PDB file of C-alpha atoms in Angstrom:
ATOM      1  CA  UNK A1259       0.004  -0.008   0.003  1.00 45.00           C
ATOM      2  CA  UNK A1260       1.316   3.426  -0.971  1.00 56.00           C
ATOM      3  CA  UNK A1261       1.567   5.579   2.158  1.00 59.00           C
ATOM      4  CA  UNK A1262       0.249   9.082   1.678  1.00 66.00           C
ATOM      5  CA  UNK A1263      -0.315  11.369   4.633  1.00 69.00           C
ATOM      6  CA  UNK A1264      -2.453  14.454   4.879  1.00 73.00           C
ATOM      7  CA  UNK A1265      -2.626  16.984   7.646  1.00 75.00           C
ATOM      8  CA  UNK A1266      -6.288  17.861   8.076  1.00 80.00           C
ATOM      9  CA  UNK A1267      -7.795  20.166  10.682  1.00 82.00           C
ATOM     10  CA  UNK A1268      -9.834  18.139  13.186  1.00 82.00           C
ATOM     11  CA  UNK A1269     -12.717  20.569  12.777  1.00 87.00           C
ATOM     12  CA  UNK A1270     -13.761  18.909   9.517  1.00 90.00           C
ATOM     13  CA  UNK A1271     -13.245  15.277  10.569  1.00 89.00           C
ATOM     14  CA  UNK A1272     -15.775  13.003  12.248  1.00 91.00           C
ATOM     15  CA  UNK A1273     -15.374  12.953  16.038  1.00 93.00           C
ATOM     16  CA  UNK A1274     -14.530   9.234  15.941  1.00 92.00           C
ATOM     17  CA  UNK A1275     -10.962   9.976  14.788  1.00 92.00           C
ATOM     18  CA  UNK A1276     -10.306  12.110  17.859  1.00 91.00           C
ATOM     19  CA  UNK A1277     -11.833   9.375  20.051  1.00 93.00           C
ATOM     20  CA  UNK A1278      -9.432   6.830  18.531  1.00 92.00           C
ATOM     21  CA  UNK A1279      -6.507   9.165  19.380  1.00 90.00           C
ATOM     22  CA  UNK A1280      -7.833   9.535  22.928  1.00 91.00           C
ATOM     23  CA  UNK A1281      -8.055   5.749  23.306  1.00 92.00           C
ATOM     24  CA  UNK A1282      -4.522   5.312  22.003  1.00 88.00           C
ATOM     25  CA  UNK A1283      -3.293   7.922  24.502  1.00 86.00           C
ATOM     26  CA  UNK A1284      -5.084   6.175  27.385  1.00 89.00           C
ATOM     27  CA  UNK A1285      -3.329   2.943  26.431  1.00 86.00           C
ATOM     28  CA  UNK A1286       0.064   4.621  25.955  1.00 79.00           C
ATOM     29  CA  UNK A1287      -0.060   6.344  29.348  1.00 83.00           C
ATOM     30  CA  UNK A1288      -1.456   3.341  31.212  1.00 86.00           C
ATOM     31  CA  UNK A1289      -4.681   5.168  32.134  1.00 91.00           C
ATOM     32  CA  UNK A1290      -6.554   2.283  30.548  1.00 89.00           C
ATOM     33  CA  UNK A1291      -5.553  -1.329  31.196  1.00 88.00           C
ATOM     34  CA  UNK A1292      -6.637  -2.561  27.803  1.00 89.00           C
ATOM     35  CA  UNK A1293      -8.498  -1.782  24.618  1.00 90.00           C
ATOM     36  CA  UNK A1294     -11.887  -2.587  26.140  1.00 93.00           C
ATOM     37  CA  UNK A1295     -11.371  -0.080  28.944  1.00 94.00           C
ATOM     38  CA  UNK A1296      -9.951   2.569  26.592  1.00 92.00           C
ATOM     39  CA  UNK A1297     -12.864   2.280  24.177  1.00 94.00           C
ATOM     40  CA  UNK A1298     -15.397   2.386  27.012  1.00 95.00           C
ATOM     41  CA  UNK A1299     -13.812   5.555  28.410  1.00 95.00           C
ATOM     42  CA  UNK A1300     -13.870   7.244  25.002  1.00 95.00           C
ATOM     43  CA  UNK A1301     -17.295   6.010  23.926  1.00 95.00           C
ATOM     44  CA  UNK A1302     -16.307   4.120  20.791  1.00 95.00           C
ATOM     45  CA  UNK A1303     -16.636   0.465  19.923  1.00 94.00           C
ATOM     46  CA  UNK A1304     -13.706  -1.933  19.856  1.00 92.00           C
ATOM     47  CA  UNK A1305     -14.318  -2.570  16.152  1.00 94.00           C
ATOM     48  CA  UNK A1306     -14.110   1.184  15.438  1.00 93.00           C
ATOM     49  CA  UNK A1307     -10.841   1.357  17.366  1.00 92.00           C
ATOM     50  CA  UNK A1308      -9.364  -1.584  15.440  1.00 89.00           C
ATOM     51  CA  UNK A1309     -10.614  -0.193  12.134  1.00 91.00           C
ATOM     52  CA  UNK A1310      -8.821   3.155  12.531  1.00 90.00           C
ATOM     53  CA  UNK A1311      -5.997   2.679  15.056  1.00 85.00           C
ATOM     54  CA  UNK A1312      -3.282   2.176  12.412  1.00 80.00           C
ATOM     55  CA  UNK A1313      -4.484   5.097  10.298  1.00 83.00           C
ATOM     56  CA  UNK A1314      -5.020   7.896  12.826  1.00 84.00           C
ATOM     57  CA  UNK A1315      -2.023   9.564  14.465  1.00 77.00           C
ATOM     58  CA  UNK A1316      -0.887  12.962  15.554  1.00 72.00           C
ATOM     59  CA  UNK A1317       2.017  14.379  13.525  1.00 63.00           C
ATOM     60  CA  UNK A1318       4.280  13.867  16.563  1.00 57.00           C
ATOM     61  CA  UNK A1319       3.472  10.130  16.564  1.00 58.00           C
ATOM     62  CA  UNK A1320       4.394   9.347  12.973  1.00 55.00           C
ATOM     63  CA  UNK A1321       7.283   6.929  12.580  1.00 48.00           C
ATOM     64  CA  UNK A1322      10.548   8.376  11.417  1.00 54.00           C
ATOM     65  CA  UNK A1323       9.477  11.929  12.076  1.00 59.00           C
ATOM     66  CA  UNK A1324      12.951  13.031  13.104  1.00 85.00           C
ATOM     67  CA  UNK A1325      13.339  15.971  10.727  1.00 89.00           C
ATOM     68  CA  UNK A1326      10.857  18.811  10.867  1.00 90.00           C
ATOM     69  CA  UNK A1327      10.423  22.098   9.059  1.00 92.00           C
ATOM     70  CA  UNK A1328       8.700  24.946  10.850  1.00 93.00           C
ATOM     71  CA  UNK A1329       7.942  28.533   9.996  1.00 94.00           C
ATOM     72  CA  UNK A1330       7.945  31.274  12.607  1.00 96.00           C
ATOM     73  CA  UNK A1331       6.947  34.911  12.735  1.00 96.00           C
ATOM     74  CA  UNK A1332       9.298  36.741  15.078  1.00 97.00           C
ATOM     75  CA  UNK A1333       9.345  40.284  16.387  1.00 96.00           C
ATOM     76  CA  UNK A1334      12.242  42.260  14.936  1.00 96.00           C
ATOM     77  CA  UNK A1335      13.946  42.847  18.274  1.00 95.00           C
ATOM     78  CA  UNK A1336      17.464  42.039  19.465  1.00 95.00           C
ATOM     79  CA  UNK A1337      17.780  38.604  21.021  1.00 95.00           C
ATOM     80  CA  UNK A1338      14.533  36.957  19.836  1.00 96.00           C
ATOM     81  CA  UNK A1339      16.215  34.613  17.379  1.00 95.00           C
ATOM     82  CA  UNK A1340      18.979  33.951  19.920  1.00 95.00           C
ATOM     83  CA  UNK A1341      16.397  32.932  22.581  1.00 96.00           C
ATOM     84  CA  UNK A1342      14.727  30.668  20.041  1.00 96.00           C
ATOM     85  CA  UNK A1343      17.994  28.956  19.139  1.00 96.00           C
ATOM     86  CA  UNK A1344      18.944  28.548  22.806  1.00 96.00           C
ATOM     87  CA  UNK A1345      15.574  26.919  23.555  1.00 96.00           C
ATOM     88  CA  UNK A1346      16.054  24.555  20.617  1.00 96.00           C
ATOM     89  CA  UNK A1347      19.544  23.639  21.860  1.00 96.00           C
ATOM     90  CA  UNK A1348      18.207  23.090  25.394  1.00 96.00           C
ATOM     91  CA  UNK A1349      15.732  20.534  23.971  1.00 95.00           C
ATOM     92  CA  UNK A1350      18.670  18.685  22.335  1.00 95.00           C
ATOM     93  CA  UNK A1351      17.477  19.588  18.851  1.00 96.00           C
ATOM     94  CA  UNK A1352      19.997  20.139  16.067  1.00 95.00           C
ATOM     95  CA  UNK A1353      19.246  22.932  13.559  1.00 96.00           C
ATOM     96  CA  UNK A1354      19.920  21.789   9.986  1.00 95.00           C
ATOM     97  CA  UNK A1355      18.889  24.909   8.071  1.00 96.00           C
ATOM     98  CA  UNK A1356      17.638  28.352   8.973  1.00 96.00           C
ATOM     99  CA  UNK A1357      16.431  31.133   6.679  1.00 96.00           C
ATOM    100  CA  UNK A1358      15.297  34.545   7.836  1.00 94.00           C
ATOM    101  CA  UNK A1359      13.662  37.107   5.567  1.00 94.00           C
ATOM    102  CA  UNK A1360      14.224  40.819   5.949  1.00 95.00           C
ATOM    103  CA  UNK A1361      11.782  42.075   8.606  1.00 95.00           C
ATOM    104  CA  UNK A1362       8.732  43.912   7.288  1.00 95.00           C
ATOM    105  CA  UNK A1363       6.601  46.012   9.625  1.00 95.00           C
ATOM    106  CA  UNK A1364       8.625  44.778  12.600  1.00 95.00           C
ATOM    107  CA  UNK A1365       8.060  41.037  11.881  1.00 96.00           C
ATOM    108  CA  UNK A1366      10.603  38.585  10.472  1.00 95.00           C
ATOM    109  CA  UNK A1367       9.596  35.373   8.729  1.00 96.00           C
ATOM    110  CA  UNK A1368      11.914  32.483   9.680  1.00 96.00           C
ATOM    111  CA  UNK A1369      11.963  29.013   8.181  1.00 96.00           C
ATOM    112  CA  UNK A1370      13.886  26.315  10.001  1.00 96.00           C
ATOM    113  CA  UNK A1371      14.537  22.609   9.533  1.00 95.00           C
ATOM    114  CA  UNK A1372      15.852  20.628  12.437  1.00 95.00           C
ATOM    115  CA  UNK A1373      16.709  17.106  13.536  1.00 93.00           C
ATOM    116  CA  UNK A1374      14.873  16.121  16.704  1.00 91.00           C
ATOM    117  CA  UNK A1375      16.197  12.551  16.966  1.00 87.00           C
ATOM    118  CA  UNK A1376      17.893  13.233  20.328  1.00 90.00           C
ATOM    119  CA  UNK A1377      14.913  15.113  21.763  1.00 90.00           C
ATOM    120  CA  UNK A1378      12.533  13.175  23.989  1.00 86.00           C
ATOM    121  CA  UNK A1379       9.592  15.571  23.558  1.00 87.00           C
ATOM    122  CA  UNK A1380       6.743  14.971  21.111  1.00 84.00           C
ATOM    123  CA  UNK A1381       6.467  17.471  18.265  1.00 84.00           C
ATOM    124  CA  UNK A1382       3.441  19.292  19.697  1.00 84.00           C
ATOM    125  CA  UNK A1383       5.368  20.017  22.927  1.00 88.00           C
ATOM    126  CA  UNK A1384       8.369  21.262  20.959  1.00 92.00           C
ATOM    127  CA  UNK A1385       6.101  23.657  19.075  1.00 92.00           C
ATOM    128  CA  UNK A1386       4.569  24.753  22.379  1.00 92.00           C
ATOM    129  CA  UNK A1387       8.007  25.608  23.792  1.00 94.00           C
ATOM    130  CA  UNK A1388       8.783  27.689  20.702  1.00 95.00           C
ATOM    131  CA  UNK A1389       5.428  29.502  20.893  1.00 94.00           C
ATOM    132  CA  UNK A1390       6.121  30.476  24.517  1.00 95.00           C
ATOM    133  CA  UNK A1391       9.280  32.412  23.696  1.00 96.00           C
ATOM    134  CA  UNK A1392       8.749  36.163  24.118  1.00 95.00           C
ATOM    135  CA  UNK A1393       8.790  37.756  20.649  1.00 96.00           C
ATOM    136  CA  UNK A1394       7.422  34.712  18.867  1.00 96.00           C
ATOM    137  CA  UNK A1395       4.125  35.557  17.169  1.00 95.00           C
ATOM    138  CA  UNK A1396       3.368  32.381  15.249  1.00 94.00           C
ATOM    139  CA  UNK A1397       4.851  28.883  14.899  1.00 92.00           C
ATOM    140  CA  UNK A1398       3.628  26.460  12.233  1.00 90.00           C
ATOM    141  CA  UNK A1399       4.686  22.927  11.396  1.00 88.00           C
ATOM    142  CA  UNK A1400       5.247  22.721   7.644  1.00 84.00           C
ATOM    143  CA  UNK A1401       6.519  19.160   7.232  1.00 80.00           C
ATOM    144  CA  UNK A1402       7.993  16.149   8.981  1.00 79.00           C
ATOM    145  CA  UNK A1403      10.159  13.359   7.612  1.00 75.00           C
TER     146      UNK A1403
END
């Protein structure tokens, strides 16, 4: 089977896909002892869980997702990019490429690709750390490999 992946906003998907992710998380964290308990807690049937469990994942759960490309909108102020790079280094992430456009109206567009193979955090937490840096206006995941 040819593997093709799409990133689709959950707003347009049936709720069952989110329930499958919830059940998988309950199993992963040990908050459910088995599939029966996880499906009961999330309100889906076991057959629904088995039907979709291999096909529904968060971007941070995809196999081999060690390289990621993100775009960021940063305030054009001294030290913002430096704080961002320090935070990335603190998470044991290795920057592979970085491109910054000339700031327009006080905002710089930055594109970055990094290797997160030594980082223990899931991708959504990494993005959360980057969003919390003062001077960061927007962080978007573009692609993962």
